[in-house]
Tab-separated table of C-alpha atoms in Angstrom:
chain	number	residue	atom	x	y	z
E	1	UNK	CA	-61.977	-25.137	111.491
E	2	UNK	CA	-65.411	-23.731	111.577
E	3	UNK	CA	-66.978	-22.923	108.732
E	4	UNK	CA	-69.324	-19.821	108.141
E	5	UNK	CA	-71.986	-19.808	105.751
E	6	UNK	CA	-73.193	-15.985	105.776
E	7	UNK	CA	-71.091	-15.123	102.565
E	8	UNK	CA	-72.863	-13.112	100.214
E	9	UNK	CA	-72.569	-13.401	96.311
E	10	UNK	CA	-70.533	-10.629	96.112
E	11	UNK	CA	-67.629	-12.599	98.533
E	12	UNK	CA	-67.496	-15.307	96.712
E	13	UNK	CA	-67.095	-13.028	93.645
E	14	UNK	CA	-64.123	-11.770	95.422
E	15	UNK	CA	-62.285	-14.917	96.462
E	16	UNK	CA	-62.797	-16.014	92.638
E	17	UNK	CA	-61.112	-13.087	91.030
E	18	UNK	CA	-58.642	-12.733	93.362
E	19	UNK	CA	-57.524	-16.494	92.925
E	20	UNK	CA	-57.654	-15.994	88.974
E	21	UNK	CA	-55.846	-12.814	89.491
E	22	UNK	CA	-52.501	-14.135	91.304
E	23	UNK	CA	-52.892	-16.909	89.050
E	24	UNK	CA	-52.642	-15.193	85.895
E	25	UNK	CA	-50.338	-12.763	87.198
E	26	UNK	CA	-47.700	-15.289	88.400
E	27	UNK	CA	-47.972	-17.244	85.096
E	28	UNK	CA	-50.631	-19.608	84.774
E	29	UNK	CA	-52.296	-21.445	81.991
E	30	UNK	CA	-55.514	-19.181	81.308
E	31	UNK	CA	-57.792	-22.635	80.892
E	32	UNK	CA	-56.410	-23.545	84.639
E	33	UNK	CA	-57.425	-19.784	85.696
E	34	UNK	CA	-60.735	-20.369	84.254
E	35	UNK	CA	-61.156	-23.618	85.792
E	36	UNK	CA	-60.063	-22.969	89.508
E	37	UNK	CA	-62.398	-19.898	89.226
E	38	UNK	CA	-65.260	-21.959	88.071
E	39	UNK	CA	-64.877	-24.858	90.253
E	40	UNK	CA	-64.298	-22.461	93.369
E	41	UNK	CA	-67.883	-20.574	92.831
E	42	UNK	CA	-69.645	-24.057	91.772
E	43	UNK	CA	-68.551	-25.335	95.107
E	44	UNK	CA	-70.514	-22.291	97.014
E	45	UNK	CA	-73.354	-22.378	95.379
E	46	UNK	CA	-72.987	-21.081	92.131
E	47	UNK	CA	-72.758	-23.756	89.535
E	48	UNK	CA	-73.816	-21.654	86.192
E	49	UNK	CA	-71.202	-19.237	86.652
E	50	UNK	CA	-68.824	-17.800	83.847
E	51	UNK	CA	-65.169	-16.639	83.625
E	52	UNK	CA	-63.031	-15.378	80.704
E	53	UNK	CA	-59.816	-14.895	81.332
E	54	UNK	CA	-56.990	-13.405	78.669
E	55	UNK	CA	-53.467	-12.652	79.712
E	56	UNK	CA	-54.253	-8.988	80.107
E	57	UNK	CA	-58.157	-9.151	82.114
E	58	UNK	CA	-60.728	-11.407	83.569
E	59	UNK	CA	-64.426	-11.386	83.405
E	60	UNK	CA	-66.395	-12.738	85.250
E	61	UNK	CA	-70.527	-13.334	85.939
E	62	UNK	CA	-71.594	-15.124	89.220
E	63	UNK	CA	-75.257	-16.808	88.108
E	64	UNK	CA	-76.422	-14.169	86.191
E	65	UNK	CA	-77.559	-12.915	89.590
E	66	UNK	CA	-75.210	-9.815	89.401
E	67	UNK	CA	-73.412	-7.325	86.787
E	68	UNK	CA	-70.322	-9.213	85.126
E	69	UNK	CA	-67.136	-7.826	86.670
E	70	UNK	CA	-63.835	-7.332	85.378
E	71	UNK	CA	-60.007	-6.883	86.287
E	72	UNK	CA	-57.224	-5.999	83.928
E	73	UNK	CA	-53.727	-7.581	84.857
E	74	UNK	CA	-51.276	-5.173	84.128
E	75	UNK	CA	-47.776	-7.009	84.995
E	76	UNK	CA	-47.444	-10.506	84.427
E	77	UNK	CA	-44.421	-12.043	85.428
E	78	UNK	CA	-43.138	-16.286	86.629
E	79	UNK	CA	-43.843	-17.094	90.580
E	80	UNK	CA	-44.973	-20.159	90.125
E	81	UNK	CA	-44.786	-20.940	93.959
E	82	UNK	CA	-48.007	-17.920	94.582
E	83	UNK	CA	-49.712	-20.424	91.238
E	84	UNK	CA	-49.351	-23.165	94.080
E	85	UNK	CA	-50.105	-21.192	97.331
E	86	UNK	CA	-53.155	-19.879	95.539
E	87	UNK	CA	-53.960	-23.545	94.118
E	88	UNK	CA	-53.926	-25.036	97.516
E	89	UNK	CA	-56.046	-22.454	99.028
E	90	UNK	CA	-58.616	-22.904	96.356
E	91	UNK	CA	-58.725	-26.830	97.168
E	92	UNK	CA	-59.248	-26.348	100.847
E	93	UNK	CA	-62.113	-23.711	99.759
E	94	UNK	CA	-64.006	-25.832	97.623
E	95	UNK	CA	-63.432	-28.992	100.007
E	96	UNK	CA	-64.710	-27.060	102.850
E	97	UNK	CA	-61.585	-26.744	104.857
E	98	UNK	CA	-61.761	-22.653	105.238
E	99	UNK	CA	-64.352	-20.320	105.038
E	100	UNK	CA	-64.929	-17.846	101.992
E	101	UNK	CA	-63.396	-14.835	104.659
E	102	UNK	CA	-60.273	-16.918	105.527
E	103	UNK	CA	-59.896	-17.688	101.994
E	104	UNK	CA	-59.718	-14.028	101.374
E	105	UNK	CA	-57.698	-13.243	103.824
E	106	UNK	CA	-55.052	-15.889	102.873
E	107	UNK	CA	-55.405	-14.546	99.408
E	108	UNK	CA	-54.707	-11.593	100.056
E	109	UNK	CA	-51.140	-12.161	102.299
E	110	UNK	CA	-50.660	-14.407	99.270
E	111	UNK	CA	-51.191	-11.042	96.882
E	112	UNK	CA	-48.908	-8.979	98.527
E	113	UNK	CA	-45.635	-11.332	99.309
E	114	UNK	CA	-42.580	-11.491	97.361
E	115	UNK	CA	-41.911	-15.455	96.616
E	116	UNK	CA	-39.433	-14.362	94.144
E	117	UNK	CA	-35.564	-14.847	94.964
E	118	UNK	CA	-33.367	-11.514	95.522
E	119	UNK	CA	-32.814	-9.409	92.469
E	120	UNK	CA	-28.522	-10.871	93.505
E	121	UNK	CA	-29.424	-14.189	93.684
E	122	UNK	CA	-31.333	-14.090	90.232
E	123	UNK	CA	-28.354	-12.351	88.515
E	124	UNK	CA	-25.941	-14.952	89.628
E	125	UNK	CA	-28.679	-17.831	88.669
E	126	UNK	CA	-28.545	-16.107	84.973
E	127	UNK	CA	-25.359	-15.798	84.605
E	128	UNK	CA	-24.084	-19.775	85.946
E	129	UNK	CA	-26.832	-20.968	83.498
E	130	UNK	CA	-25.329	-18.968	80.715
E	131	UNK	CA	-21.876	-20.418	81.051
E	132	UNK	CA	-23.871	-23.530	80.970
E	133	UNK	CA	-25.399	-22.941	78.131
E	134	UNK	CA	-22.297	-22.393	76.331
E	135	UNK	CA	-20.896	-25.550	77.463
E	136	UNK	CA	-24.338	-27.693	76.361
E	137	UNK	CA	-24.222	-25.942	73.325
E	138	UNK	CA	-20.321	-27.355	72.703
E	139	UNK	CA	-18.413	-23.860	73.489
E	140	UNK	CA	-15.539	-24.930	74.955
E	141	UNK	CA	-14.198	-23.795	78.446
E	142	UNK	CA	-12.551	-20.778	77.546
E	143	UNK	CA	-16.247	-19.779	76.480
E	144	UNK	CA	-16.838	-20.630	80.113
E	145	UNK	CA	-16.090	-17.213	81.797
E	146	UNK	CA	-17.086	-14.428	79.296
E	147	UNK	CA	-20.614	-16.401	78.330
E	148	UNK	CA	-20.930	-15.987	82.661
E	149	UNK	CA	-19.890	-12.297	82.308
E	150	UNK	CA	-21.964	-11.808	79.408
E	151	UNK	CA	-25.106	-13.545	80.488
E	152	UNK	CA	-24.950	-12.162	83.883
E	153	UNK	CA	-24.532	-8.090	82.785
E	154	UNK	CA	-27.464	-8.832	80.065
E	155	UNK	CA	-29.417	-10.113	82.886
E	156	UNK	CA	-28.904	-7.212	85.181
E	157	UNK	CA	-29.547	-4.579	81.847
E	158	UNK	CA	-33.152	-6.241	81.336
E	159	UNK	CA	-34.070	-6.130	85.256
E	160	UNK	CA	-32.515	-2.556	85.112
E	161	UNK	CA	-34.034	-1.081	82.102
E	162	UNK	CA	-37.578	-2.730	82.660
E	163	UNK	CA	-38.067	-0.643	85.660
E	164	UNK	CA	-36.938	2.281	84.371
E	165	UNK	CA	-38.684	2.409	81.049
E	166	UNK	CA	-41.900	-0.482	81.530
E	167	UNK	CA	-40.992	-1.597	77.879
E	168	UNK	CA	-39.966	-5.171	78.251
E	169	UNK	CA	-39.264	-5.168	74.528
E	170	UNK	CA	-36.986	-2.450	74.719
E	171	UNK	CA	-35.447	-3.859	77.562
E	172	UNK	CA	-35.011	-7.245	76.162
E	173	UNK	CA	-33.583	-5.166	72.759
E	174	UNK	CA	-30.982	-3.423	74.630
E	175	UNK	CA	-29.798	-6.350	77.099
E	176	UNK	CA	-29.563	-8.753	73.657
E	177	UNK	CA	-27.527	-5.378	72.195
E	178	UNK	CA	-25.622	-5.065	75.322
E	179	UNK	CA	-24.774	-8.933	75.279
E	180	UNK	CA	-23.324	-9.017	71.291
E	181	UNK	CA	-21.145	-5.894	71.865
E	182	UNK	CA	-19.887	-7.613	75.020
E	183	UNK	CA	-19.385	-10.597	73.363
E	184	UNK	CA	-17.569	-9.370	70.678
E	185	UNK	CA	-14.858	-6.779	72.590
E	186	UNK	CA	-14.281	-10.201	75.011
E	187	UNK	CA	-13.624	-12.343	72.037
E	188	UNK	CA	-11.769	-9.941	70.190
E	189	UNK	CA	-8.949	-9.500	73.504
E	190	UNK	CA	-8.814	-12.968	73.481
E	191	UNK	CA	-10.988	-13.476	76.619
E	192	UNK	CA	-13.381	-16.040	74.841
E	193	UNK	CA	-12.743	-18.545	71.858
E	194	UNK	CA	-16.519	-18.950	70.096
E	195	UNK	CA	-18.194	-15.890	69.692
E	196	UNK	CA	-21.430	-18.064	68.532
E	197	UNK	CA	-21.312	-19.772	71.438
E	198	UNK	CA	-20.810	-17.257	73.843
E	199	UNK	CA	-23.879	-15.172	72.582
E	200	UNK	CA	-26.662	-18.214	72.291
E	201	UNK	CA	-25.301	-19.204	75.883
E	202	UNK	CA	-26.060	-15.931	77.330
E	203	UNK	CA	-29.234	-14.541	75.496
E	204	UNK	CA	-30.526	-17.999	77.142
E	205	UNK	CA	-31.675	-16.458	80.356
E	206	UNK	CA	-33.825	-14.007	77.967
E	207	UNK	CA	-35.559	-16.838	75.935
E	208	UNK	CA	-39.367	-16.297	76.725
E	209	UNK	CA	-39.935	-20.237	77.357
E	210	UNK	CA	-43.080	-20.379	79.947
E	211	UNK	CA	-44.893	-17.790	77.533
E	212	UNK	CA	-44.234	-20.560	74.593
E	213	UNK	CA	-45.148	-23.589	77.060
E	214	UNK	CA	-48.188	-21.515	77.944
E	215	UNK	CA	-49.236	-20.632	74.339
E	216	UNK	CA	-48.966	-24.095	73.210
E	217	UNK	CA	-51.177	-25.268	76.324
E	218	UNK	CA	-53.485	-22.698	76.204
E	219	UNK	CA	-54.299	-23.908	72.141
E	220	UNK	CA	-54.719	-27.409	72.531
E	221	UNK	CA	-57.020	-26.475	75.406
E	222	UNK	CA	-59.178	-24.539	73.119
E	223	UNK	CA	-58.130	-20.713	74.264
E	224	UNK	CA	-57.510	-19.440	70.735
E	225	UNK	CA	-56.999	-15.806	71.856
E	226	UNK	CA	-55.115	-16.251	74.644
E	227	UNK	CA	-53.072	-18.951	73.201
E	228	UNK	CA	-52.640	-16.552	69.912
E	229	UNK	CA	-51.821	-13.569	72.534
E	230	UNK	CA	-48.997	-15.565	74.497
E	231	UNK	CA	-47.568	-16.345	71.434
E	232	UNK	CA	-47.608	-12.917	69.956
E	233	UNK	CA	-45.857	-11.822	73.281
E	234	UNK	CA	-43.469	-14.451	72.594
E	235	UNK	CA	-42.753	-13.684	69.016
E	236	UNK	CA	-41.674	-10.032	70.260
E	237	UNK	CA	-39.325	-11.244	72.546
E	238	UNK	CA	-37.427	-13.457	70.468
E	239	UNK	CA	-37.993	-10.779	67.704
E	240	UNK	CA	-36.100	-8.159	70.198
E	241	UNK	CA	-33.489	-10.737	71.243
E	242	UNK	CA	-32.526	-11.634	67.618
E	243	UNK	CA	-32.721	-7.660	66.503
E	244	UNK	CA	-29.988	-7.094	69.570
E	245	UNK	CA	-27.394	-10.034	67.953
E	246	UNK	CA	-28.273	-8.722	64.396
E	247	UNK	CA	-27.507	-4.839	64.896
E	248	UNK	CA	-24.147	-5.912	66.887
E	249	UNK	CA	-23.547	-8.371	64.062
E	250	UNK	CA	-24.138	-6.191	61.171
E	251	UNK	CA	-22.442	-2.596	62.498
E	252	UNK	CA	-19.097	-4.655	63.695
């Protein structure tokens, strides 16, 4: 493929925050944002160029040559197959494969598309693993079914909710609420032996685990805020899924 070599500063600008920006937003390490960023605008000239990138915004100065810019990320959510489409795109960039415009343009199909699995096929995903769950964690198979039926309405109530309200942690709350009450009325018919069981298994879909696999990553690479951030955002979570059990808990 030919390559073209009129790109201007401000393109490669572009292509970088772009990449860092589907990065970030699908659920990447901030460090490897940071680095794909850097090593894309060393490899077109611009070796003395700076990024800092937080989960919620990236800066950015090309040089010094021109005005740091900056782009605040908004939704974050886990596509890690755009973290790979964008990686691969970045390699061919700096390796000379594609030109700075076809970069762009790739980046930009990349931006737009839905890698995620149907809203259906996630639900049922949820709710098998939460049956799971209860088996791993020795429920027995009775716990089987409701932990399924459980797992998979709490699921649905957090996709649900987060749309309609853009709280995640009241949505996580209410699912986790939604979940114990569940729990309890199918346990109490004798649809479900182990109510302990049955809960853990399906607030398991809700457990923030790529935020705490990022946080810890993102501190032993040196990113004290954004390690400290991620794990704030985690704490909150887990804070709203235990706060769901406990209320149910308590009241009945």
């Amino acid at each position: 493929m030919e390559i073209k070599s009129d790109h201007t500063t401000h393109d490669i600008i572009n292509v970088c925050l772009l990449v860092g920006k589907i990065m970030l937003q699908s659920g990447a390490e901030t460090y490897r944002v940071e680095d794909t960023m850097n090593r894309i605008a060393s490899s077109l000239g611009l070796p003395h160029s700076h990024s800092y990138v937080t989960p919620t915004g990236i800066v950015f100065q090309a040089d010094g040559t021109e005005s740091a810019r900056l782009i605040r990320i908004v939704e974050r959510t886990t596509d890690l197959q755009k973290v790979v489409t964008a990686n691969g795109i970045s390699r061919q960039l700096t390796s000379g494969q594609i030109s700075v415009q076809t970069a762009h343009e790739m980046l930009m199909q990349v931006d737009v598309e839905t890698h995620a699995f149907p809203i259906w096929v996630q639900i049922i995903a949820a709710s098998i693993a939460s049956g799971c769950f209860a088996i791993m964690f020795q429920g027995g198979w009775r716990d089987f079914g409701p932990a399924i039926l459980c797992g998979g309405l709490g699921y649905s109530t957090l996709i649900y909710l987060h749309r309609l309200v853009k709280v995640k942690f009241f949505a996580e709350l209410m699912s986790s609420f939604l979940i114990g009450v569940l729990s309890l009325l199918l346990v109490n018919i004798g649809f479900g032996q182990a109510l302990d069981k049955i809960i853990i298994g399906s607030v398991m879909p809700l457990v923030p685990g790529l935020l705490i696999t990022n946080a810890v990553r993102d501190l032993m690479a040196g990113h004290l805020v954004s390690g400290l951030s991620r794990g704030a955002e985690a704490f909150l979570t887990a804070f709203a899924i235990g706060t769901g059990i406990a209320v149910v808990l308590t009241i009945f």
